[in-house]
């Protein structure tokens, strides 16, 4: 297809779509090529005439780097011919015989941009009026030409031919003008085209995930994949999504709430360092920092304990901050929506779980509370926490901490040594069996990491699972189904699991905070959107132990 035919074919597509006003000149030009107008019909009579054989010879970024030393007004007519592709950005006409337009593309945080100079004459080999004049912002084009520079010294490509690869049928909003959040969430492709900030957020998210993956691989961790669809959900205290498998006689299945038990079985099997980056699913509340579908990284390291993991947590968090910012001081939105400044260059604070509650409550926790549930309830009730009778004990302790301590954890803070009641999968602390070797990491009033020394005593683990199952049954969360998975894990422990440290980090929440976003949906490419956009509930992690926040 010649350049003229290609140009008129593109023009015809736009007229048929009602995209270009069908002036007499356009109609005559279009009707002059009836074969192009009909396109390539398949047996259904549908048209399939969008070009798909054009291949760029160079990226926009590489082009600018290759030709950035040209002098003002230079033209390399006898030089190498290049083909570039991308989306038309700004377009400027300097009279009837000179058109400037930008081509945008690439995968950088700010789209790469290259200026195109097109003018009818010896340089342009196509039909200028049909190929260039109708172009508008948003069109996808290819440009064949040679290197040059504008009179102002801007690196450019001097067009010999311009081909429309895909027209933009709808008017695009002005750059960075699409502000309505509902529209941005529902029309993410438009959001990415128009808003450079959105584009940057998701490229930063990808870089954070790449950093975490490379951090672990450099330390000899093996990346693995474990099932998302299982016969039972275990590894955390949360309500799963459930379905049935038609091919397996309507067997009830759950989407995983955590990969923990599978990953620890791999430690039993002889892999000493494993990790998984993947999706978890929890059929619970939705709010500004909770989403039913979320991404985590979990890793397990044999012959390590929770103290070893504290060092790794600091390195991962500081490394992620370095990925998105040149400064260790970030402005973030804390829980509740207020903007705060976080300094990641300072040593991370360390707090004892129970001592932090005592400090905020202004009273000592009675020693009897360590072993008697009723006394725990009475104590927490005295602190002003409501619904203490309805909450299971593990949830009760977590609620007391959430109300009294969590909102004040603005600067990076490790919270250590949780009560064993809150940590059914963690090893008890040596010399203090009512506590566990566990830490959580907070900043901006939100939990990001949960880690602990793993319990590897099969008999003790079985007893703790039984306690969890009774709690799940009381809450109607399927204790029997989860028990099948937990029994399988206990059976594997019978073969011996080495001392192990386990770590879970919520990637969505981390990216939300360090990129300065106030809503978790701002860092999810395609967040779940209900028709009325009503957020169901106040969120929560289901209480209890959870490496996947």
Short mmCIF file of C-alpha atoms in Angstrom, two decimals:
data_model
loop_
_atom_site.label_atom_id
_atom_site.label_comp_id
_atom_site.label_asym_id
_atom_site.label_seq_id
_atom_site.Cartn_x
_atom_site.Cartn_y
_atom_site.Cartn_z
CA UNK A 1 0.00 0.00 0.00
CA UNK A 2 1.52 3.30 -1.03
CA UNK A 3 1.88 6.19 1.38
CA UNK A 4 -1.02 8.03 -0.29
CA UNK A 5 -3.30 4.99 -0.10
CA UNK A 6 -2.38 4.40 3.55
CA UNK A 7 -3.11 8.02 4.40
CA UNK A 8 -6.47 8.01 2.69
CA UNK A 9 -7.35 4.68 4.29
CA UNK A 10 -6.70 6.23 7.69
CA UNK A 11 -8.78 9.25 6.76
CA UNK A 12 -11.58 6.98 5.69
CA UNK A 13 -11.63 5.18 9.01
CA UNK A 14 -12.05 8.49 10.79
CA UNK A 15 -14.87 9.67 8.52
CA UNK A 16 -16.72 6.37 8.95
CA UNK A 17 -16.40 6.77 12.71
CA UNK A 18 -17.75 10.30 12.59
CA UNK A 19 -14.45 11.46 14.01
CA UNK A 20 -13.58 14.03 11.33
CA UNK A 21 -16.02 16.47 9.81
CA UNK A 22 -16.65 15.15 6.30
CA UNK A 23 -15.81 18.19 4.23
CA UNK A 24 -16.20 17.96 0.46
CA UNK A 25 -12.43 17.79 0.06
CA UNK A 26 -12.17 14.89 2.50
CA UNK A 27 -15.09 13.06 0.92
CA UNK A 28 -13.58 13.41 -2.56
CA UNK A 29 -10.18 12.22 -1.40
CA UNK A 30 -11.76 9.28 0.38
CA UNK A 31 -14.07 8.22 -2.43
CA UNK A 32 -11.17 8.29 -4.86
CA UNK A 33 -9.93 5.05 -3.29
CA UNK A 34 -13.00 2.77 -3.00
CA UNK A 35 -10.86 -0.32 -2.40
CA UNK A 36 -9.31 1.32 0.64
CA UNK A 37 -12.69 2.49 1.88
CA UNK A 38 -13.95 -1.10 1.96
CA UNK A 39 -10.82 -2.33 3.66
CA UNK A 40 -10.03 -6.05 3.77
CA UNK A 41 -13.32 -7.83 4.28
CA UNK A 42 -13.39 -11.18 6.03
CA UNK A 43 -16.26 -13.63 5.56
CA UNK A 44 -18.39 -11.75 8.11
CA UNK A 45 -18.18 -8.53 6.14
CA UNK A 46 -16.30 -6.77 8.91
CA UNK A 47 -13.46 -4.40 8.13
CA UNK A 48 -9.94 -5.14 9.38
CA UNK A 49 -7.86 -2.44 7.77
CA UNK A 50 -5.91 -1.00 10.73
CA UNK A 51 -2.20 -1.25 9.83
CA UNK A 52 -0.21 -3.71 11.93
CA UNK A 53 3.05 -4.25 10.09
CA UNK A 54 4.86 -1.02 11.02
CA UNK A 55 7.90 -1.62 13.21
CA UNK A 56 9.91 1.17 14.87
CA UNK A 57 13.61 1.22 14.20
CA UNK A 58 14.38 3.14 17.40
CA UNK A 59 12.64 4.16 20.62
CA UNK A 60 11.83 7.80 21.32
CA UNK A 61 14.26 7.86 24.22
CA UNK A 62 17.08 6.30 22.20
CA UNK A 63 16.39 8.69 19.31
CA UNK A 64 16.80 11.75 21.51
CA UNK A 65 20.01 10.36 22.99
CA UNK A 66 21.39 9.52 19.56
CA UNK A 67 20.71 12.90 17.95
CA UNK A 68 20.77 15.37 20.85
CA UNK A 69 24.04 17.00 19.72
CA UNK A 70 22.69 18.38 16.45
CA UNK A 71 23.12 22.07 15.81
CA UNK A 72 20.13 24.37 15.56
CA UNK A 73 18.33 24.00 12.25
CA UNK A 74 20.39 20.93 11.23
CA UNK A 75 18.97 18.43 8.68
CA UNK A 76 20.55 15.00 8.13
CA UNK A 77 18.83 14.29 4.79
CA UNK A 78 21.57 11.89 3.73
CA UNK A 79 21.73 10.24 7.14
CA UNK A 80 20.08 7.13 8.51
CA UNK A 81 16.32 6.92 8.06
CA UNK A 82 14.40 6.19 11.25
CA UNK A 83 10.88 5.07 12.08
CA UNK A 84 9.35 6.10 15.42
CA UNK A 85 5.91 5.33 16.81
CA UNK A 86 3.72 6.71 19.56
CA UNK A 87 0.69 8.77 20.53
CA UNK A 88 0.24 12.29 19.19
CA UNK A 89 0.56 14.89 21.91
CA UNK A 90 0.48 18.62 21.29
CA UNK A 91 0.05 19.72 17.68
CA UNK A 92 0.98 23.17 16.34
CA UNK A 93 0.48 24.54 12.84
CA UNK A 94 2.72 27.33 11.55
CA UNK A 95 0.75 28.30 8.46
CA UNK A 96 -0.36 25.96 5.70
CA UNK A 97 3.03 24.45 4.98
CA UNK A 98 4.51 23.62 8.37
CA UNK A 99 3.16 21.42 11.18
CA UNK A 100 4.81 20.51 14.47
CA UNK A 101 3.48 17.73 16.66
CA UNK A 102 4.83 15.66 19.54
CA UNK A 103 4.91 11.88 19.64
CA UNK A 104 4.72 10.35 23.12
CA UNK A 105 5.62 6.84 24.30
CA UNK A 106 7.94 4.64 26.31
CA UNK A 107 7.79 3.16 29.80
CA UNK A 108 9.43 5.87 31.87
CA UNK A 109 7.67 7.73 34.70
CA UNK A 110 7.36 10.73 32.39
CA UNK A 111 6.43 9.74 28.84
CA UNK A 112 9.24 10.14 26.33
CA UNK A 113 8.54 12.94 23.86
CA UNK A 114 9.90 13.63 20.39
CA UNK A 115 9.01 16.57 18.17
CA UNK A 116 7.96 15.83 14.59
CA UNK A 117 8.40 18.46 11.88
CA UNK A 118 6.25 17.91 8.79
CA UNK A 119 6.11 20.12 5.74
CA UNK A 120 4.88 19.52 2.16
CA UNK A 121 7.79 19.61 -0.23
CA UNK A 122 10.78 17.60 -1.25
CA UNK A 123 11.22 15.99 2.18
CA UNK A 124 7.66 14.72 2.60
CA UNK A 125 6.88 11.80 0.31
CA UNK A 126 3.27 11.22 1.35
CA UNK A 127 0.12 13.23 0.71
CA UNK A 128 0.55 15.96 3.28
CA UNK A 129 -3.06 17.19 3.42
CA UNK A 130 -4.45 13.70 4.06
CA UNK A 131 -1.64 12.28 6.21
CA UNK A 132 -0.81 15.18 8.52
CA UNK A 133 -3.58 17.78 8.55
CA UNK A 134 -6.31 15.50 10.03
CA UNK A 135 -4.10 14.26 12.89
CA UNK A 136 -5.31 15.13 16.36
CA UNK A 137 -4.13 14.62 19.90
CA UNK A 138 -4.37 10.99 20.98
CA UNK A 139 -3.89 9.37 17.57
CA UNK A 140 -1.41 6.49 17.38
CA UNK A 141 1.00 7.09 14.49
CA UNK A 142 4.24 5.98 12.92
CA UNK A 143 6.63 8.57 11.52
CA UNK A 144 9.33 7.75 8.97
CA UNK A 145 11.97 10.38 8.49
CA UNK A 146 15.46 11.64 9.21
CA UNK A 147 17.08 13.43 12.10
CA UNK A 148 17.06 17.16 12.44
CA UNK A 149 16.82 20.03 14.88
CA UNK A 150 14.38 22.92 15.07
CA UNK A 151 15.48 26.53 14.80
CA UNK A 152 15.28 26.64 18.61
CA UNK A 153 17.60 23.64 18.90
CA UNK A 154 15.06 20.93 19.83
CA UNK A 155 15.93 17.42 18.64
CA UNK A 156 13.31 16.44 16.05
CA UNK A 157 12.48 13.96 13.32
CA UNK A 158 11.81 15.47 9.89
CA UNK A 159 8.87 13.49 8.52
CA UNK A 160 8.96 11.82 5.11
CA UNK A 161 5.78 9.88 5.83
CA UNK A 162 3.21 9.75 8.61
CA UNK A 163 0.86 6.78 8.99
CA UNK A 164 -2.18 6.65 11.26
CA UNK A 165 -2.08 3.28 13.05
CA UNK A 166 -5.10 3.78 15.33
CA UNK A 167 -7.27 6.91 15.58
CA UNK A 168 -8.32 8.37 18.91
CA UNK A 169 -12.10 8.42 18.51
CA UNK A 170 -12.88 10.43 21.65
CA UNK A 171 -11.73 13.87 22.68
CA UNK A 172 -9.00 13.60 25.30
CA UNK A 173 -9.06 15.83 28.39
CA UNK A 174 -6.19 18.25 28.68
CA UNK A 175 -2.99 16.88 30.26
CA UNK A 176 -3.27 16.42 34.02
CA UNK A 177 -6.86 17.70 34.04
CA UNK A 178 -8.70 14.43 34.78
CA UNK A 179 -9.24 14.87 38.53
CA UNK A 180 -12.47 13.06 39.36
CA UNK A 181 -11.40 9.92 41.24
CA UNK A 182 -14.37 7.79 40.23
CA UNK A 183 -13.67 8.47 36.55
CA UNK A 184 -9.97 7.78 37.03
CA UNK A 185 -10.62 4.43 38.73
CA UNK A 186 -13.22 3.33 36.20
CA UNK A 187 -11.31 4.54 33.12
CA UNK A 188 -7.75 3.79 34.09
CA UNK A 189 -6.49 3.74 30.50
CA UNK A 190 -7.68 7.32 30.03
CA UNK A 191 -6.21 8.25 33.41
CA UNK A 192 -2.81 6.89 32.33
CA UNK A 193 -2.92 8.74 29.01
CA UNK A 194 -3.85 12.09 30.52
CA UNK A 195 -2.36 12.19 34.02
CA UNK A 196 1.41 11.94 34.23
CA UNK A 197 1.20 11.51 38.01
CA UNK A 198 -0.84 8.32 37.65
CA UNK A 199 1.65 6.97 35.16
CA UNK A 200 4.50 7.70 37.56
CA UNK A 201 2.78 5.97 40.51
CA UNK A 202 2.44 2.65 38.72
CA UNK A 203 5.95 2.73 37.35
CA UNK A 204 7.19 3.42 40.87
CA UNK A 205 5.10 0.50 42.11
CA UNK A 206 6.74 -1.78 39.55
CA UNK A 207 10.19 -0.55 40.59
CA UNK A 208 9.44 -1.20 44.28
CA UNK A 209 8.40 -4.78 43.47
CA UNK A 210 11.50 -5.24 41.32
CA UNK A 211 13.67 -3.95 44.18
CA UNK A 212 12.10 -6.35 46.70
CA UNK A 213 12.49 -9.28 44.32
CA UNK A 214 16.13 -8.49 43.57
CA UNK A 215 16.88 -7.86 47.27
CA UNK A 216 15.73 -11.38 48.10
CA UNK A 217 17.31 -13.06 45.09
CA UNK A 218 20.69 -11.53 45.93
CA UNK A 219 20.39 -13.28 49.30
CA UNK A 220 19.78 -16.68 47.68
CA UNK A 221 16.02 -16.76 48.18
CA UNK A 222 14.10 -18.95 45.75
CA UNK A 223 10.95 -17.44 44.24
CA UNK A 224 8.05 -19.90 44.22
CA UNK A 225 4.35 -20.02 43.40
CA UNK A 226 1.79 -21.60 45.70
CA UNK A 227 -1.92 -22.23 45.08
CA UNK A 228 -4.41 -19.38 45.05
CA UNK A 229 -7.44 -21.68 44.85
CA UNK A 230 -7.44 -24.25 47.66
CA UNK A 231 -9.77 -26.63 49.43
CA UNK A 232 -9.28 -24.61 52.60
CA UNK A 233 -7.91 -21.22 53.58
CA UNK A 234 -5.29 -21.09 56.32
CA UNK A 235 -2.28 -19.15 57.52
CA UNK A 236 -4.20 -16.17 58.90
CA UNK A 237 -7.36 -15.27 60.80
CA UNK A 238 -9.56 -13.86 58.04
CA UNK A 239 -12.79 -14.64 56.17
CA UNK A 240 -12.09 -16.19 52.74
CA UNK A 241 -13.91 -15.90 49.44
CA UNK A 242 -15.54 -19.22 48.63
CA UNK A 243 -16.69 -20.91 45.46
CA UNK A 244 -17.35 -24.37 44.03
CA UNK A 245 -15.43 -26.37 41.44
CA UNK A 246 -17.81 -27.75 38.82
CA UNK A 247 -15.18 -30.19 37.48
CA UNK A 248 -14.70 -31.66 40.97
CA UNK A 249 -18.33 -32.45 41.77
CA UNK A 250 -19.03 -28.98 43.17
CA UNK A 251 -16.25 -29.26 45.74
CA UNK A 252 -16.12 -26.16 47.90
CA UNK A 253 -12.96 -24.12 47.37
CA UNK A 254 -11.51 -20.99 48.94
CA UNK A 255 -9.27 -18.27 47.56
CA UNK A 256 -6.19 -18.06 49.70
CA UNK A 257 -5.95 -15.57 52.52
CA UNK A 258 -2.20 -16.15 52.94
CA UNK A 259 0.49 -18.40 51.38
CA UNK A 260 2.17 -19.02 54.74
CA UNK A 261 1.51 -22.69 55.36
CA UNK A 262 2.53 -23.71 51.84
CA UNK A 263 5.77 -21.73 52.06
CA UNK A 264 6.68 -23.27 55.41
CA UNK A 265 6.06 -26.75 54.01
CA UNK A 266 8.73 -25.90 51.45
CA UNK A 267 11.11 -25.09 54.31
CA UNK A 268 10.32 -28.54 55.75
CA UNK A 269 10.99 -29.98 52.29
CA UNK A 270 14.54 -28.65 52.29
CA UNK A 271 14.41 -25.24 50.60
CA UNK A 272 16.10 -23.00 53.16
CA UNK A 273 15.04 -19.62 51.72
CA UNK A 274 11.81 -19.10 49.79
CA UNK A 275 9.60 -16.15 48.90
CA UNK A 276 6.43 -15.38 46.99
CA UNK A 277 5.05 -12.12 45.64
CA UNK A 278 1.39 -12.53 44.90
CA UNK A 279 -2.27 -11.82 45.50
CA UNK A 280 -4.22 -12.58 48.66
CA UNK A 281 -8.01 -12.37 49.00
CA UNK A 282 -10.04 -11.57 52.13
CA UNK A 283 -13.78 -11.26 52.19
CA UNK A 284 -13.82 -8.48 54.74
CA UNK A 285 -14.10 -4.71 55.00
CA UNK A 286 -13.10 -2.04 52.51
CA UNK A 287 -11.74 1.38 53.39
CA UNK A 288 -8.99 3.78 52.41
CA UNK A 289 -6.22 1.30 53.32
CA UNK A 290 -7.94 -2.09 52.91
CA UNK A 291 -8.96 -3.85 49.70
CA UNK A 292 -10.38 -7.40 49.40
CA UNK A 293 -7.69 -8.26 46.82
CA UNK A 294 -4.16 -7.20 47.70
CA UNK A 295 -0.52 -7.96 46.94
CA UNK A 296 2.04 -9.15 49.46
CA UNK A 297 5.55 -10.49 49.66
CA UNK A 298 6.16 -13.32 52.12
CA UNK A 299 9.52 -14.93 52.72
CA UNK A 300 10.83 -17.64 55.04
CA UNK A 301 14.44 -18.18 56.04
CA UNK A 302 15.70 -21.27 57.83
CA UNK A 303 18.10 -20.78 60.75
CA UNK A 304 16.91 -17.22 61.32
CA UNK A 305 14.74 -15.64 64.00
CA UNK A 306 12.68 -12.47 64.31
CA UNK A 307 15.66 -10.39 65.39
CA UNK A 308 17.42 -11.23 62.11
CA UNK A 309 14.32 -10.16 60.20
CA UNK A 310 14.28 -6.73 61.86
CA UNK A 311 17.52 -5.90 60.07
CA UNK A 312 16.10 -7.10 56.76
CA UNK A 313 12.90 -5.10 57.31
CA UNK A 314 14.88 -1.88 57.75
CA UNK A 315 16.86 -2.56 54.58
CA UNK A 316 13.73 -3.32 52.54
CA UNK A 317 11.81 -0.26 53.73
CA UNK A 318 14.71 2.14 53.26
CA UNK A 319 15.47 0.59 49.87
CA UNK A 320 11.88 1.03 48.72
CA UNK A 321 11.95 4.68 49.80
CA UNK A 322 15.16 5.18 47.81
CA UNK A 323 13.43 3.74 44.73
CA UNK A 324 10.74 6.44 44.70
CA UNK A 325 12.58 9.42 46.20
CA UNK A 326 16.00 11.02 46.33
CA UNK A 327 15.25 12.19 49.87
CA UNK A 328 14.79 10.01 52.98
CA UNK A 329 12.17 12.47 54.22
CA UNK A 330 8.72 11.90 52.74
CA UNK A 331 5.37 13.60 53.13
CA UNK A 332 2.71 10.89 53.50
CA UNK A 333 -0.94 10.58 54.42
CA UNK A 334 -1.30 8.97 57.84
CA UNK A 335 -4.25 6.84 58.87
CA UNK A 336 -7.19 9.20 59.12
CA UNK A 337 -6.04 11.34 56.21
CA UNK A 338 -3.75 13.89 57.85
CA UNK A 339 -0.48 14.69 56.12
CA UNK A 340 2.69 13.94 58.10
CA UNK A 341 6.42 13.99 57.47
CA UNK A 342 8.36 10.74 57.86
CA UNK A 343 12.13 10.68 58.27
CA UNK A 344 13.55 7.32 57.18
CA UNK A 345 17.14 8.40 57.82
CA UNK A 346 16.70 8.14 61.59
CA UNK A 347 16.99 4.85 63.54
CA UNK A 348 13.66 3.04 63.61
CA UNK A 349 12.04 3.04 67.04
CA UNK A 350 11.34 -0.17 69.00
CA UNK A 351 8.41 -0.62 71.41
CA UNK A 352 7.26 -3.50 73.57
CA UNK A 353 3.64 -4.43 72.77
CA UNK A 354 2.30 -4.67 76.34
CA UNK A 355 4.45 -1.84 77.71
CA UNK A 356 3.19 0.48 74.98
CA UNK A 357 -0.42 -0.23 76.03
CA UNK A 358 0.46 0.41 79.68
CA UNK A 359 2.15 3.68 78.81
CA UNK A 360 -0.81 4.98 76.83
CA UNK A 361 -3.32 3.69 79.39
CA UNK A 362 -1.39 5.17 82.28
CA UNK A 363 -1.79 1.98 84.29
CA UNK A 364 -0.05 -1.35 84.80
CA UNK A 365 -1.54 -4.47 83.24
CA UNK A 366 -2.43 -6.83 86.11
CA UNK A 367 -0.27 -9.95 86.10
CA UNK A 368 -3.37 -12.10 86.40
CA UNK A 369 -4.37 -10.96 82.89
CA UNK A 370 -1.56 -13.02 81.44
CA UNK A 371 -3.43 -16.26 82.10
CA UNK A 372 -7.11 -15.37 82.65
CA UNK A 373 -9.35 -14.23 79.81
CA UNK A 374 -11.98 -12.60 82.06
CA UNK A 375 -9.37 -10.37 83.67
CA UNK A 376 -8.11 -9.33 80.23
CA UNK A 377 -11.65 -8.33 79.30
CA UNK A 378 -12.13 -6.37 82.49
CA UNK A 379 -8.84 -4.56 81.98
CA UNK A 380 -9.52 -3.65 78.35
CA UNK A 381 -13.04 -2.55 79.21
CA UNK A 382 -11.56 -0.20 81.82
CA UNK A 383 -9.56 1.46 79.02
CA UNK A 384 -12.75 2.48 77.22
CA UNK A 385 -12.70 -0.14 74.46
CA UNK A 386 -16.28 -1.01 73.49
CA UNK A 387 -17.82 -4.40 72.66
CA UNK A 388 -15.31 -6.28 74.78
CA UNK A 389 -17.77 -9.09 75.50
CA UNK A 390 -18.40 -9.79 71.81
CA UNK A 391 -14.77 -9.84 70.70
CA UNK A 392 -12.65 -13.03 70.90
CA UNK A 393 -9.73 -12.55 73.25
CA UNK A 394 -7.12 -12.28 70.51
CA UNK A 395 -9.19 -9.59 68.79
CA UNK A 396 -9.67 -7.88 72.13
CA UNK A 397 -5.95 -7.43 72.72
CA UNK A 398 -5.45 -6.25 69.17
CA UNK A 399 -8.30 -3.77 69.55
CA UNK A 400 -6.80 -2.33 72.71
CA UNK A 401 -3.50 -1.79 70.91
CA UNK A 402 -5.25 -0.32 67.84
CA UNK A 403 -7.20 2.19 69.91
CA UNK A 404 -4.47 3.25 72.32
CA UNK A 405 -1.13 2.90 70.55
CA UNK A 406 -1.42 2.51 66.80
CA UNK A 407 -2.57 6.05 65.92
CA UNK A 408 0.60 7.48 67.50
CA UNK A 409 3.01 5.29 65.53
CA UNK A 410 3.85 7.92 62.93
CA UNK A 411 7.63 7.55 62.59
CA UNK A 412 8.99 4.11 61.58
CA UNK A 413 8.49 1.80 64.58
CA UNK A 414 8.92 -1.88 65.40
CA UNK A 415 6.44 -3.27 67.94
CA UNK A 416 7.89 -6.36 69.61
CA UNK A 417 6.91 -9.38 71.70
CA UNK A 418 3.14 -9.74 71.30
CA UNK A 419 1.11 -11.90 73.69
CA UNK A 420 1.05 -15.53 72.60
CA UNK A 421 -2.74 -15.33 72.35
CA UNK A 422 -2.29 -13.03 69.37
CA UNK A 423 0.29 -15.21 67.64
CA UNK A 424 -0.79 -18.84 67.12
CA UNK A 425 1.89 -19.52 64.49
CA UNK A 426 4.79 -17.86 66.31
CA UNK A 427 7.34 -19.38 68.67
CA UNK A 428 6.99 -18.40 72.31
CA UNK A 429 9.65 -16.11 73.71
CA UNK A 430 12.40 -17.81 75.68
CA UNK A 431 11.91 -17.08 79.37
CA UNK A 432 8.46 -15.52 78.80
CA UNK A 433 6.13 -18.23 77.43
CA UNK A 434 3.09 -15.91 77.56
CA UNK A 435 4.79 -13.81 74.83
CA UNK A 436 5.86 -14.60 71.28
CA UNK A 437 8.97 -13.78 69.26
CA UNK A 438 7.13 -11.47 66.90
CA UNK A 439 7.29 -7.94 65.57
CA UNK A 440 5.07 -5.67 63.55
CA UNK A 441 6.36 -2.65 61.68
CA UNK A 442 4.39 0.61 61.53
CA UNK A 443 4.64 4.08 60.17
CA UNK A 444 2.00 6.74 59.48
CA UNK A 445 -0.23 4.90 61.95
CA UNK A 446 -0.48 1.79 59.73
CA UNK A 447 0.90 -1.71 59.95
CA UNK A 448 3.03 -2.79 57.00
CA UNK A 449 5.01 -5.81 58.17
CA UNK A 450 4.28 -8.79 60.38
CA UNK A 451 7.12 -11.19 61.16
CA UNK A 452 8.08 -13.78 63.74
CA UNK A 453 10.16 -16.76 64.71
CA UNK A 454 8.11 -19.70 63.49
CA UNK A 455 6.68 -22.28 65.84
CA UNK A 456 8.12 -25.64 64.75
CA UNK A 457 6.79 -27.89 67.55
CA UNK A 458 4.08 -30.02 65.85
CA UNK A 459 2.25 -30.91 69.07
CA UNK A 460 2.06 -27.29 70.27
CA UNK A 461 1.07 -26.13 66.79
CA UNK A 462 -1.80 -28.63 66.72
CA UNK A 463 -3.10 -27.34 70.06
CA UNK A 464 -3.01 -23.75 68.82
CA UNK A 465 -4.79 -24.65 65.60
CA UNK A 466 -7.51 -26.33 67.63
CA UNK A 467 -7.96 -23.12 69.62
CA UNK A 468 -8.21 -21.13 66.38
CA UNK A 469 -10.73 -23.57 64.94
CA UNK A 470 -12.99 -23.16 67.96
CA UNK A 471 -12.80 -19.39 67.52
CA UNK A 472 -13.61 -19.63 63.81
CA UNK A 473 -16.59 -21.87 64.52
CA UNK A 474 -17.90 -19.38 67.06
CA UNK A 475 -17.65 -16.63 64.42
CA UNK A 476 -19.00 -18.75 61.57
CA UNK A 477 -15.77 -18.61 59.57
CA UNK A 478 -15.40 -22.28 58.62
CA UNK A 479 -13.15 -23.85 61.21
CA UNK A 480 -13.63 -27.37 59.84
CA UNK A 481 -12.47 -26.58 56.29
CA UNK A 482 -9.44 -24.63 57.45
CA UNK A 483 -8.61 -27.47 59.81
CA UNK A 484 -7.95 -29.80 56.88
CA UNK A 485 -5.17 -27.55 55.61
CA UNK A 486 -3.81 -27.01 59.10
CA UNK A 487 -3.70 -30.76 59.79
CA UNK A 488 -1.70 -31.25 56.59
CA UNK A 489 0.76 -28.61 57.79
CA UNK A 490 1.06 -30.24 61.22
CA UNK A 491 1.73 -33.57 59.51
CA UNK A 492 4.60 -31.96 57.59
CA UNK A 493 6.03 -30.56 60.84
CA UNK A 494 6.38 -34.13 62.04
CA UNK A 495 9.27 -34.44 59.59
CA UNK A 496 11.06 -31.55 61.29
CA UNK A 497 11.24 -27.88 60.37
CA UNK A 498 14.48 -26.04 61.17
CA UNK A 499 14.36 -22.85 63.24
CA UNK A 500 12.82 -20.37 60.80
CA UNK A 501 11.95 -16.71 60.54
CA UNK A 502 8.88 -15.66 58.53
CA UNK A 503 8.07 -12.23 57.13
CA UNK A 504 5.06 -10.66 55.38
CA UNK A 505 4.80 -7.17 53.85
CA UNK A 506 1.75 -5.49 52.28
CA UNK A 507 3.03 -4.06 48.99
CA UNK A 508 -0.08 -2.02 48.13
CA UNK A 509 -0.01 -0.19 51.44
CA UNK A 510 3.73 0.41 51.26
CA UNK A 511 3.46 1.91 47.77
CA UNK A 512 0.43 3.98 48.80
CA UNK A 513 2.34 5.57 51.65
CA UNK A 514 5.72 6.21 50.07
CA UNK A 515 4.19 7.67 46.88
CA UNK A 516 2.07 10.08 48.92
CA UNK A 517 -1.37 8.61 48.13
CA UNK A 518 -4.32 8.72 50.51
CA UNK A 519 -6.36 5.82 49.05
CA UNK A 520 -5.29 2.23 48.46
CA UNK A 521 -7.18 2.33 45.15
CA UNK A 522 -4.76 4.98 43.90
CA UNK A 523 -2.06 2.30 43.65
CA UNK A 524 -4.24 -0.47 42.19
CA UNK A 525 -4.42 -0.35 38.41
CA UNK A 526 -7.97 -1.67 38.27
CA UNK A 527 -9.60 -1.44 41.71
CA UNK A 528 -12.91 -3.17 42.28
CA UNK A 529 -15.66 -0.59 41.81
CA UNK A 530 -19.25 -1.15 42.89
CA UNK A 531 -22.04 0.56 40.98
CA UNK A 532 -22.84 2.92 43.83
CA UNK A 533 -19.22 3.15 45.06
CA UNK A 534 -20.37 2.61 48.64
CA UNK A 535 -17.56 1.26 50.76
CA UNK A 536 -18.75 -1.73 52.70
CA UNK A 537 -17.61 -1.50 56.28
CA UNK A 538 -14.70 0.03 58.05
CA UNK A 539 -12.06 -2.51 57.06
CA UNK A 540 -9.82 -4.61 59.22
CA UNK A 541 -7.58 -7.61 58.98
CA UNK A 542 -9.88 -9.98 60.78
CA UNK A 543 -7.81 -9.71 63.93
CA UNK A 544 -5.27 -12.19 65.08
CA UNK A 545 -2.14 -13.09 63.23
CA UNK A 546 -1.66 -11.85 59.72
CA UNK A 547 1.52 -11.36 57.73
CA UNK A 548 -0.34 -9.91 54.75
CA UNK A 549 -1.60 -6.42 55.54
#
